[in-house]
Coordinates of C-alpha atoms in Angstrom, one line a residue:
Chain Z
M1 CA 19.3 -51.4 3.0
N2 CA 18.9 -55.0 2.0
H3 CA 16.9 -55.9 5.3
P4 CA 13.6 -56.7 3.4
N5 CA 11.7 -56.3 7.4
D6 CA 13.3 -53.2 7.9
I7 CA 11.5 -51.0 10.1
L8 CA 9.7 -48.6 7.8
G9 CA 10.8 -44.7 7.6
D10 CA 8.0 -42.7 9.7
D11 CA 7.2 -40.3 6.5
A12 CA 8.1 -42.8 3.8
V13 CA 5.2 -42.5 1.5
L14 CA 6.3 -45.4 -0.7
S15 CA 9.4 -47.6 0.4
L16 CA 11.3 -50.6 -2.0
R17 CA 12.8 -53.1 0.0
G18 CA 15.1 -55.3 -1.7
V19 CA 12.8 -55.3 -4.6
S20 CA 13.8 -57.9 -7.5
K21 CA 12.9 -59.1 -10.8
K22 CA 14.0 -62.4 -12.4
I23 CA 13.4 -62.9 -16.2
G24 CA 14.6 -66.1 -17.4
G25 CA 17.9 -66.4 -14.9
K26 CA 18.7 -63.0 -15.6
K27 CA 18.3 -60.1 -13.1
I28 CA 16.5 -57.3 -14.3
V29 CA 16.1 -56.0 -10.9
D30 CA 18.8 -56.2 -8.5
Q31 CA 17.8 -55.8 -4.9
L32 CA 16.5 -52.2 -5.0
S33 CA 15.8 -49.9 -2.2
F34 CA 14.9 -46.7 -1.8
D35 CA 12.2 -44.4 0.0
V36 CA 10.2 -41.6 -1.3
H37 CA 9.1 -39.3 1.2
E38 CA 6.1 -37.1 1.9
G39 CA 5.8 -34.6 -0.6
E40 CA 9.0 -35.5 -2.4
V41 CA 9.4 -35.3 -6.0
V42 CA 12.3 -38.5 -6.9
G43 CA 13.9 -39.2 -10.5
L44 CA 14.4 -42.7 -11.3
L45 CA 17.3 -42.2 -13.3
G46 CA 19.2 -44.4 -15.9
P47 CA 20.4 -45.7 -19.1
N48 CA 17.9 -47.5 -21.6
G49 CA 18.0 -51.0 -20.2
A50 CA 18.7 -50.1 -16.8
G51 CA 15.2 -51.8 -15.1
K52 CA 13.1 -48.1 -14.5
T53 CA 10.4 -49.7 -16.5
T54 CA 10.3 -52.7 -14.5
T55 CA 10.6 -51.0 -11.4
I56 CA 7.8 -48.4 -11.8
R57 CA 5.5 -51.4 -13.0
M58 CA 6.4 -54.2 -10.1
I59 CA 5.5 -50.8 -8.2
A60 CA 2.2 -50.2 -9.6
G61 CA 1.1 -54.3 -9.2
L62 CA 1.6 -55.0 -13.4
I63 CA 4.3 -56.7 -12.7
Q64 CA 5.5 -59.5 -10.2
M65 CA 8.2 -59.0 -8.0
S66 CA 10.3 -62.1 -8.0
E67 CA 11.9 -61.0 -4.5
G68 CA 11.3 -58.1 -2.0
D69 CA 8.4 -55.3 -1.6
V70 CA 7.3 -52.1 -2.1
F71 CA 5.2 -50.6 0.5
V72 CA 2.7 -47.6 0.0
R73 CA 1.8 -46.0 3.1
G74 CA 3.0 -49.1 5.3
S75 CA 0.7 -51.6 3.2
S76 CA 2.6 -54.3 1.3
I77 CA 2.0 -54.6 -2.6
R78 CA 2.2 -57.7 -2.5
H79 CA 0.5 -59.1 0.3
E80 CA -2.1 -56.4 1.0
W81 CA -2.3 -54.8 -2.9
K82 CA -5.8 -53.2 -2.8
K83 CA -5.1 -51.3 0.2
A84 CA -1.5 -50.1 -1.2
I85 CA -2.6 -49.6 -4.7
R86 CA -5.7 -47.2 -3.1
H87 CA -2.4 -44.6 -2.5
I88 CA -0.8 -44.8 -6.2
G89 CA -1.9 -42.5 -8.9
A90 CA 0.3 -43.9 -12.2
I91 CA 0.8 -43.0 -15.5
I92 CA 3.1 -45.8 -17.2
E93 CA 4.4 -44.8 -20.1
N94 CA 2.2 -43.0 -22.7
P95 CA -1.2 -42.3 -21.3
E96 CA -3.4 -45.0 -23.1
F97 CA -7.1 -44.4 -23.3
Y98 CA -10.1 -45.3 -25.1
P99 CA -9.9 -42.9 -28.4
Y100 CA -13.4 -43.6 -28.9
M101 CA -15.0 -42.3 -25.6
T102 CA -15.0 -38.5 -25.2
G103 CA -12.4 -37.6 -22.2
Y104 CA -14.9 -37.3 -20.1
D105 CA -16.9 -40.8 -20.4
N106 CA -13.1 -41.8 -20.0
L107 CA -12.9 -40.6 -16.4
K108 CA -16.3 -41.7 -15.6
Q109 CA -15.3 -45.5 -16.5
Y110 CA -12.1 -45.0 -13.9
Q111 CA -14.6 -43.4 -11.2
R112 CA -16.8 -46.1 -11.4
M113 CA -13.7 -48.6 -10.4
N114 CA -13.6 -46.3 -7.2
E115 CA -16.9 -45.2 -5.7
W116 CA -16.0 -42.9 -3.1
I117 CA -14.8 -40.5 -6.6
S118 CA -17.6 -38.2 -6.9
N119 CA -18.2 -35.8 -9.4
D120 CA -17.2 -32.6 -7.9
R121 CA -13.4 -34.5 -7.6
I122 CA -13.9 -35.2 -11.5
D123 CA -14.5 -31.4 -12.4
E124 CA -11.8 -30.7 -9.8
V125 CA -9.2 -32.6 -11.7
V126 CA -10.5 -31.9 -14.8
R127 CA -10.0 -27.9 -13.7
L128 CA -6.4 -28.5 -12.2
V129 CA -4.9 -29.7 -15.6
G130 CA -7.0 -27.2 -17.6
L131 CA -8.7 -29.6 -19.9
E132 CA -12.3 -28.2 -19.1
Q133 CA -13.1 -27.2 -22.8
A134 CA -11.6 -30.7 -24.1
M135 CA -13.9 -33.3 -22.3
K136 CA -17.0 -33.4 -24.9
K137 CA -13.7 -34.7 -27.2
K138 CA -13.4 -37.6 -28.3
V139 CA -9.5 -38.6 -27.0
K140 CA -8.7 -39.9 -30.9
A141 CA -9.1 -36.2 -31.5
Y142 CA -6.5 -35.0 -29.0
S143 CA -2.9 -34.2 -29.0
L144 CA -0.1 -36.1 -27.0
G145 CA 0.0 -33.1 -24.7
M146 CA -3.6 -33.2 -24.2
R147 CA -3.4 -37.0 -23.6
Q148 CA -0.7 -36.7 -21.1
R149 CA -2.8 -33.9 -18.7
L150 CA -5.7 -36.8 -19.4
G151 CA -3.2 -39.0 -17.9
I152 CA -2.5 -37.1 -15.1
A153 CA -6.6 -35.9 -14.3
Q154 CA -6.8 -40.0 -14.5
A155 CA -4.1 -40.4 -11.9
L156 CA -5.0 -37.5 -9.4
L157 CA -8.9 -39.1 -9.6
H158 CA -8.6 -41.0 -6.8
Q159 CA -6.9 -38.9 -4.3
P160 CA -3.7 -40.2 -4.2
S161 CA -0.2 -40.0 -1.9
V162 CA 1.8 -40.2 -4.6
L163 CA 1.9 -40.3 -8.4
I164 CA 4.1 -42.9 -10.2
L165 CA 4.9 -41.5 -13.7
D166 CA 7.0 -43.6 -16.2
E167 CA 8.8 -41.3 -18.7
P168 CA 5.8 -38.7 -18.9
T169 CA 7.8 -36.4 -21.1
N170 CA 8.8 -39.1 -23.9
G171 CA 7.1 -37.9 -27.5
L172 CA 6.8 -34.3 -26.0
D173 CA 7.7 -31.4 -27.5
P174 CA 10.1 -28.9 -25.6
A175 CA 6.6 -26.8 -24.9
G176 CA 5.1 -30.0 -24.3
I177 CA 8.0 -31.1 -21.7
R178 CA 7.7 -27.6 -20.1
E179 CA 4.2 -27.6 -19.5
M180 CA 4.2 -31.3 -18.1
R181 CA 7.4 -29.7 -15.7
D182 CA 4.9 -27.1 -14.9
Y183 CA 1.7 -29.3 -14.4
L184 CA 4.1 -31.7 -12.2
K185 CA 5.1 -29.1 -10.0
T186 CA 1.8 -27.4 -8.9
I187 CA 0.4 -31.5 -8.1
A188 CA 3.1 -31.5 -6.2
R189 CA 2.3 -28.4 -4.2
E190 CA -1.4 -28.3 -4.5
E191 CA -2.2 -31.8 -3.8
G192 CA 0.6 -32.3 -1.5
I193 CA 1.6 -35.4 -3.6
S194 CA 4.5 -37.1 -3.3
I195 CA 6.4 -38.0 -7.3
L196 CA 8.2 -40.7 -8.5
V197 CA 9.6 -39.9 -11.5
S198 CA 11.2 -42.2 -14.3
S199 CA 13.3 -40.5 -17.1
H200 CA 16.4 -40.6 -18.8
L201 CA 16.5 -37.0 -19.4
L202 CA 18.8 -35.6 -16.9
L203 CA 18.2 -32.2 -17.3
E204 CA 14.4 -32.6 -17.1
M205 CA 15.5 -34.4 -13.7
E206 CA 17.4 -31.6 -12.3
Q207 CA 14.9 -29.3 -12.8
L208 CA 12.1 -31.0 -11.5
C209 CA 13.3 -33.7 -8.7
S210 CA 14.8 -32.9 -5.3
R211 CA 16.1 -35.8 -5.3
V212 CA 17.8 -38.8 -7.8
V213 CA 17.6 -42.5 -7.3
V214 CA 20.0 -43.0 -10.0
I215 CA 20.4 -47.1 -11.1
Q216 CA 22.1 -49.2 -13.5
D217 CA 21.7 -52.8 -14.6
G218 CA 18.9 -53.2 -12.4
K219 CA 21.2 -51.9 -9.3
L220 CA 21.3 -48.8 -7.2
V221 CA 24.3 -46.6 -8.0
T222 CA 23.5 -43.7 -5.8
V223 CA 21.0 -41.5 -4.2
R224 CA 21.3 -37.6 -4.6
S225 CA 19.6 -34.9 -3.9
I226 CA 20.0 -32.3 -6.1
G227 CA 20.6 -29.3 -3.7
E228 CA 23.7 -30.5 -3.0
N229 CA 25.0 -30.3 -6.7
H230 CA 24.6 -26.6 -6.5
A231 CA 26.4 -26.5 -3.3
P232 CA 28.0 -22.8 -3.1
S233 CA 31.3 -23.1 -4.9
N234 CA 33.1 -19.8 -4.2
E235 CA 34.2 -20.7 -0.6
E236 CA 37.7 -20.7 -0.9
K237 CA 39.0 -23.5 0.0
N238 CA 36.8 -25.4 -2.9
F239 CA 38.4 -26.2 -6.0
V240 CA 36.8 -25.3 -9.0
R241 CA 37.3 -26.1 -12.4
V242 CA 37.6 -22.6 -14.5
M243 CA 37.8 -22.9 -18.2
F244 CA 40.4 -19.7 -20.1
R245 CA 39.6 -18.8 -23.7
V246 CA 42.9 -16.9 -24.4
G247 CA 45.4 -15.7 -27.0
R248 CA 48.7 -17.6 -28.0
L249 CA 47.9 -21.2 -26.3
E250 CA 51.4 -22.2 -26.4
E251 CA 52.6 -19.2 -23.9
A252 CA 49.3 -19.8 -21.9
K253 CA 50.2 -23.5 -21.4
N254 CA 53.9 -22.6 -20.3
V255 CA 52.6 -20.0 -17.6
L256 CA 50.1 -22.3 -16.0
D257 CA 52.5 -25.0 -16.5
S258 CA 54.9 -22.6 -13.8
Q259 CA 52.6 -22.2 -11.5
E260 CA 51.9 -24.4 -8.8
R261 CA 48.7 -23.7 -8.3
A262 CA 46.7 -24.4 -11.3
E263 CA 46.8 -27.4 -12.8
I264 CA 45.6 -27.8 -16.6
V265 CA 43.1 -30.3 -17.2
Q266 CA 42.3 -30.2 -20.8
V267 CA 43.6 -27.9 -24.0
A268 CA 41.2 -27.2 -26.7
E269 CA 43.6 -26.3 -29.4
E270 CA 40.5 -25.3 -32.0
Q271 CA 38.8 -23.2 -29.7
S272 CA 42.2 -21.9 -28.0
E273 CA 40.9 -22.9 -24.7
L274 CA 42.3 -24.5 -21.5
L275 CA 40.4 -25.8 -18.7
V276 CA 42.3 -25.8 -15.4
A277 CA 41.7 -27.1 -12.0
L278 CA 42.4 -24.7 -8.9
R279 CA 41.3 -23.2 -5.6
Y280 CA 38.8 -20.4 -6.0
K281 CA 40.9 -18.4 -4.3
D282 CA 43.8 -18.7 -6.3
I283 CA 41.8 -17.5 -9.5
P284 CA 42.7 -13.8 -9.3
D285 CA 46.6 -14.6 -9.0
I286 CA 46.4 -16.7 -12.0
V287 CA 44.7 -14.2 -14.3
A288 CA 47.2 -11.9 -12.9
A289 CA 50.0 -14.4 -13.9
L290 CA 48.8 -14.7 -18.0
G291 CA 48.2 -11.1 -17.5
A292 CA 51.5 -10.2 -16.9
A293 CA 53.0 -12.4 -19.4
R294 CA 50.7 -10.0 -21.7
I295 CA 48.6 -13.1 -22.9
P296 CA 45.3 -11.9 -24.1
I297 CA 42.1 -13.1 -22.0
Y298 CA 38.9 -13.0 -23.9
Q299 CA 36.6 -15.5 -21.1
V300 CA 37.1 -16.5 -18.4
T301 CA 34.6 -19.0 -16.7
E302 CA 33.8 -21.5 -14.2
I303 CA 32.4 -25.0 -15.5
K304 CA 30.2 -26.3 -12.7
Q305 CA 30.1 -30.3 -13.2
S306 CA 26.4 -30.4 -14.6
L307 CA 24.5 -33.5 -13.1
E308 CA 24.5 -35.2 -16.7
D309 CA 28.7 -35.4 -15.7
E310 CA 27.6 -37.4 -12.9
F311 CA 25.4 -39.1 -14.7
L312 CA 28.0 -40.4 -17.0
K313 CA 30.3 -41.0 -14.5
W314 CA 28.0 -43.0 -12.7
T315 CA 26.8 -45.1 -15.1
G316 CA 30.2 -45.7 -16.5
G317 CA 30.4 -43.2 -19.3
N318 CA 29.7 -43.6 -23.3
R319 CA 29.1 -47.1 -22.9
I320 CA 26.1 -47.7 -25.0
A321 CA 23.1 -49.6 -23.3
Chain U
M1 CA -22.2 -56.7 -5.9
R2 CA -22.9 -53.0 -6.8
N3 CA -19.1 -52.4 -7.5
F4 CA -19.5 -55.6 -9.7
M5 CA -22.0 -54.1 -11.3
A6 CA -20.2 -50.8 -12.2
L7 CA -17.4 -53.1 -13.8
V8 CA -19.7 -54.7 -16.1
H9 CA -21.6 -51.1 -17.1
N10 CA -18.0 -50.4 -17.9
E11 CA -17.4 -53.2 -19.9
W12 CA -20.6 -52.8 -21.7
L13 CA -20.0 -48.5 -22.7
K14 CA -16.8 -49.5 -24.0
M15 CA -18.2 -51.9 -26.5
S16 CA -21.4 -50.1 -27.0
K17 CA -19.8 -46.1 -26.9
K18 CA -18.1 -47.9 -30.5
R19 CA -19.8 -46.7 -33.6
S20 CA -20.0 -50.0 -35.3
F21 CA -22.0 -51.5 -32.0
F22 CA -24.8 -51.6 -34.1
I23 CA -23.6 -53.6 -36.7
P24 CA -24.4 -56.8 -35.2
Y25 CA -28.3 -55.6 -34.7
A26 CA -28.5 -54.2 -38.4
I27 CA -27.1 -57.6 -40.0
I28 CA -29.5 -59.6 -38.1
A29 CA -32.5 -57.3 -38.4
V30 CA -31.9 -56.8 -42.2
V31 CA -31.5 -60.8 -42.8
A32 CA -34.6 -61.4 -41.3
V33 CA -37.2 -58.9 -42.3
G34 CA -35.6 -59.6 -45.8
L35 CA -35.7 -62.9 -46.0
A36 CA -39.0 -63.1 -44.1
W37 CA -40.0 -61.0 -47.3
A38 CA -38.4 -63.4 -49.6
L39 CA -40.0 -66.1 -48.3
K40 CA -43.6 -64.9 -48.9
H41 CA -43.0 -64.1 -51.9
W42 CA -41.2 -67.4 -53.7
G43 CA -41.5 -69.8 -50.8
G44 CA -45.4 -70.5 -51.6
E45 CA -46.8 -71.9 -48.5
M46 CA -43.7 -73.5 -47.1
L47 CA -44.1 -71.6 -43.8
G48 CA -47.6 -70.8 -41.8
T49 CA -47.0 -68.9 -39.0
A50 CA -44.6 -66.4 -37.2
S51 CA -43.5 -68.9 -34.9
D52 CA -42.7 -71.3 -37.5
Y53 CA -40.1 -68.9 -39.1
T54 CA -39.0 -68.1 -35.7
I55 CA -37.9 -71.5 -35.0
M56 CA -36.5 -71.7 -38.2
M57 CA -34.2 -68.7 -38.1
A58 CA -33.1 -68.7 -34.5
G59 CA -32.0 -72.1 -34.5
T60 CA -28.5 -73.0 -34.8
T61 CA -29.1 -74.9 -37.3
G62 CA -30.4 -71.6 -39.4
F63 CA -29.1 -68.1 -38.7
G64 CA -28.6 -69.0 -35.2
Q65 CA -24.5 -69.6 -36.2
F66 CA -24.2 -66.8 -37.6
T67 CA -25.8 -65.0 -34.7
A68 CA -23.1 -67.1 -32.5
M69 CA -20.2 -65.9 -35.3
L70 CA -21.3 -62.2 -34.4
A71 CA -21.0 -62.6 -30.6
V72 CA -17.6 -64.0 -31.2
I73 CA -16.6 -61.1 -33.7
F74 CA -17.9 -58.4 -31.1
T75 CA -16.1 -60.0 -27.8
A76 CA -12.8 -61.3 -29.2
G77 CA -11.7 -58.1 -28.1
L78 CA -12.4 -57.8 -24.9
V79 CA -9.3 -58.4 -23.1
A80 CA -7.1 -58.2 -26.4
S81 CA -7.9 -54.8 -27.1
E82 CA -7.2 -53.4 -24.1
H83 CA -3.7 -54.7 -24.2
G84 CA -3.5 -53.2 -28.2
M85 CA -4.8 -50.0 -27.1
G86 CA -2.4 -50.4 -23.9
T87 CA -5.4 -49.0 -21.7
I88 CA -4.8 -52.4 -19.6
K89 CA -2.2 -50.6 -17.7
F90 CA -5.0 -47.8 -16.2
L91 CA -7.5 -50.7 -15.8
L92 CA -5.3 -53.3 -13.6
I93 CA -4.1 -50.1 -11.2
R94 CA -7.5 -48.7 -9.7
G95 CA -7.6 -51.6 -6.6
Q96 CA -10.1 -53.9 -8.6
S97 CA -9.0 -57.7 -8.6
R98 CA -8.0 -59.3 -12.1
A99 CA -10.5 -61.9 -11.4
K100 CA -13.3 -59.5 -11.0
I101 CA -11.8 -57.1 -13.9
L102 CA -12.0 -60.2 -15.9
A103 CA -15.3 -61.5 -14.7
S104 CA -17.0 -58.4 -15.6
K105 CA -15.4 -58.3 -19.0
Y106 CA -17.1 -62.5 -19.5
V107 CA -20.6 -61.0 -17.9
A108 CA -20.6 -58.5 -20.0
A109 CA -20.0 -60.2 -23.0
L110 CA -22.8 -62.7 -21.8
L111 CA -25.2 -59.7 -21.7
F112 CA -24.3 -59.2 -25.8
A113 CA -24.9 -62.8 -26.9
L114 CA -28.1 -62.3 -25.0
S115 CA -29.1 -59.3 -26.6
L116 CA -28.1 -60.7 -29.8
I117 CA -30.2 -64.3 -29.4
V118 CA -33.3 -62.0 -27.8
W119 CA -32.9 -59.4 -30.9
L120 CA -32.6 -62.4 -33.3
N121 CA -36.1 -64.2 -31.9
V122 CA -38.1 -60.8 -31.7
V123 CA -37.1 -59.6 -35.1
C124 CA -37.8 -62.6 -36.5
F125 CA -41.3 -62.7 -34.8
A126 CA -42.3 -59.6 -35.9
A127 CA -41.0 -60.5 -39.0
G128 CA -42.8 -63.7 -39.0
A129 CA -45.9 -61.7 -37.9
V130 CA -46.3 -59.0 -41.0
W131 CA -46.3 -61.8 -43.4
F132 CA -47.5 -64.9 -42.4
S133 CA -50.4 -65.7 -39.5
T134 CA -49.7 -64.8 -36.0
D135 CA -51.1 -67.8 -34.7
L136 CA -49.3 -69.4 -31.8
P137 CA -49.9 -73.3 -31.7
S138 CA -49.6 -75.7 -28.7
G139 CA -46.0 -76.1 -27.7
A140 CA -44.6 -73.3 -30.5
L141 CA -43.8 -71.1 -27.7
R142 CA -41.9 -74.1 -25.9
D143 CA -40.2 -74.5 -29.0
I144 CA -38.8 -71.1 -29.8
L145 CA -37.9 -70.7 -26.2
I146 CA -35.9 -74.8 -26.6
T147 CA -34.6 -72.9 -30.3
A148 CA -33.5 -69.9 -28.6
G149 CA -31.9 -71.6 -25.4
S150 CA -29.3 -74.0 -27.7
S151 CA -28.3 -71.3 -29.9
L152 CA -27.5 -69.2 -26.7
V153 CA -25.8 -71.9 -25.4
F154 CA -24.2 -72.6 -28.8
S155 CA -22.8 -69.2 -29.0
I156 CA -21.8 -69.4 -25.0
V157 CA -19.8 -71.9 -26.0
Y158 CA -17.6 -70.4 -28.7
M159 CA -17.6 -66.8 -27.4
T160 CA -15.8 -68.9 -24.5
L161 CA -13.6 -70.1 -26.5
G162 CA -13.1 -67.0 -28.0
F163 CA -12.7 -64.9 -25.2
M164 CA -9.9 -67.5 -23.7
M165 CA -8.0 -67.0 -27.0
G166 CA -8.1 -63.7 -26.2
V167 CA -6.9 -63.9 -22.8
L168 CA -4.0 -66.3 -24.1
T169 CA -2.9 -64.5 -27.7
R170 CA -3.7 -61.2 -26.4
S171 CA -4.9 -60.6 -30.2
T172 CA -8.1 -59.6 -31.5
G173 CA -7.4 -61.3 -34.6
A174 CA -6.4 -64.6 -33.1
A175 CA -9.3 -64.9 -31.0
M176 CA -11.5 -64.0 -33.9
G177 CA -10.3 -66.4 -35.9
I178 CA -9.8 -69.4 -33.6
G179 CA -13.6 -68.8 -32.8
M180 CA -14.9 -68.0 -35.9
A181 CA -12.6 -71.6 -37.2
A182 CA -14.5 -73.5 -34.3
I183 CA -18.2 -72.7 -35.5
V184 CA -17.0 -73.7 -39.0
L185 CA -15.3 -77.2 -37.6
S186 CA -18.4 -77.6 -35.9
G187 CA -20.3 -79.0 -38.4
I188 CA -17.9 -81.6 -39.3
T189 CA -18.9 -85.1 -37.4
I190 CA -15.9 -87.8 -37.7
P191 CA -17.9 -91.0 -36.7
K192 CA -15.7 -92.6 -34.2
N193 CA -16.2 -93.0 -30.4
F194 CA -13.5 -90.7 -28.8
Y195 CA -15.0 -87.8 -30.7
K196 CA -18.1 -87.3 -28.8
F197 CA -15.9 -86.4 -26.1
I198 CA -14.8 -83.3 -28.2
L199 CA -16.6 -79.8 -28.1
F200 CA -17.6 -79.6 -31.6
P201 CA -20.3 -82.5 -32.1
N202 CA -22.0 -81.5 -28.4
A203 CA -22.5 -77.7 -28.9
N204 CA -25.8 -78.0 -30.6
L205 CA -28.2 -79.0 -28.0
S206 CA -31.1 -78.3 -30.0
V207 CA -30.3 -81.9 -31.5
Y208 CA -32.2 -83.3 -28.8
N209 CA -35.5 -81.5 -29.3
H210 CA -38.3 -83.7 -30.5
G211 CA -36.6 -86.7 -29.5
G212 CA -33.5 -86.0 -32.7
Q213 CA -31.0 -88.2 -33.4
P214 CA -27.5 -87.1 -31.4
P215 CA -24.8 -86.5 -34.2
L216 CA -22.7 -89.8 -32.7
P217 CA -24.4 -92.9 -30.9
G218 CA -24.1 -92.5 -27.4
M219 CA -25.1 -89.1 -26.9
T220 CA -27.5 -87.8 -24.5
L221 CA -28.7 -84.3 -23.7
P222 CA -27.2 -84.6 -20.1
F223 CA -23.9 -86.0 -21.5
S224 CA -23.7 -82.9 -24.3
I225 CA -24.6 -80.6 -21.0
A226 CA -22.1 -82.4 -18.6
V227 CA -19.1 -82.2 -21.4
L228 CA -20.0 -78.1 -22.6
A229 CA -19.9 -77.7 -19.1
V230 CA -16.4 -79.1 -18.7
Y231 CA -15.2 -77.4 -21.5
I232 CA -16.8 -73.7 -20.8
V233 CA -14.9 -74.5 -17.5
L234 CA -11.2 -75.2 -18.7
F235 CA -11.7 -72.5 -20.9
L236 CA -12.6 -69.7 -18.2
G237 CA -10.0 -71.6 -15.9
A238 CA -7.1 -71.5 -18.3
S239 CA -8.3 -67.6 -18.8
F240 CA -8.3 -66.9 -15.6
V241 CA -5.0 -67.9 -14.1
T242 CA -3.0 -66.5 -17.3
F243 CA -4.8 -63.3 -16.6
K244 CA -4.2 -63.1 -13.2
R245 CA -0.5 -64.0 -13.4
R246 CA 0.2 -62.2 -16.4
D247 CA 3.2 -59.6 -16.0
I248 CA 1.3 -56.4 -18.1
A249 CA 5.0 -55.7 -19.7

């Protein structure tokens, strides 16, 4: 992954190759390489201070790279910035507009900067984000959610191949977050655009992305397909973690301890719960063994490891960044 | 080129869509009309013609200096406010080079200064024409153009300084403050030889009109123009180099 001159993957819309940013001898981003493919929604995930925003800004050319390069549809951000940036639409942190101008006037500003954007295209993106009614209003009268939508409109105006979003749900309420997610999914589908979205909100990433790139301290930690986390766990040989809520906790512990095929992972005295690791196929036997000992069973739940658990595992747990 | 004009158009709209845009023009109009009226009623026979009034008002020693301040105030935020509002992020990812964007801002600032000076002269002449004679003595038109020209140069010099400060500090307040302070300081002359290479005594070119005395011995019109050109090139050079290299964090 660390060869800057790698031949680019044929369907990679966006490729980072050994991208580094040094500020005062400290590496904020260190040898980062990953690809975003056609039509893919990729999450850039990491704790605060991991270098997400710096990475996003380097991709857009707002911050100069110290090493490495970014390729957008094969064009280098460093050497052919104009060609490369043409394919990028971005919202970096909160979308900021000229508050004393109307939404329409703001979009007109960006239209004048790329002469191929037609008036019809403005109408089209406005319709896509559902802001038809607000176009004549000044942006200072917009809610944060509306500004986010205008931000998306702005990013789509010049028909980019890849959309780069930095913490797009920051400061939005749950309804706004959901709306944002729906818009992004719609856009990925209707405009056929690849999306790279940075966030520290895991649940968001899980629901939006098909793949996550996890970084910490500026370094690549892992790249995961979200699908893998939802692999069917009902295969007979698979280990699963099952939570038993029982009466008479001590007795239940004794029963499970005597079972070779089950291992108690965790005991929660207050909730009277036992977390047990065992094979899927052994679940009925263990339940039967508890039943035979006449231990009341109130609940049996499989505990799936969430992205959050994995994320904490990857990034070293509860270390405060 | 068409593309560059579109960028200048953008910058002009960013200034003119502000509700405060008419204020400098209104101030100029009110003062120009008010003073003409006052001079007519209390000034006796001090002024004869509209052209006298225009030359008196629009010169760098008169209201021209104040116009330069207005130009500094209203262009100080051109770069700094983009940083302040955060709009710089959208502005710089549109495939237009940073140099072009900064140049379009500077051109818009020049146009603004020019519009103020033209407005100042037009309003002064119109107000003068109402209360004084509209005769144009020979050479009056030339004098009007020279005073207007030196006021424009004066405005541009300090506006460029403010523009640079806006780029360097990213703060509208700092740019405005330093630009204004420089205009105020320009009135002071230190009678030392080195001082003639400083910006301030050179900024007012109107002193050379009608064989007037330069602020310091040894200064001539070409000398002052050369000094101003060097300063403007330095200010713009610093602005462009900084703006092009800056990380937008």
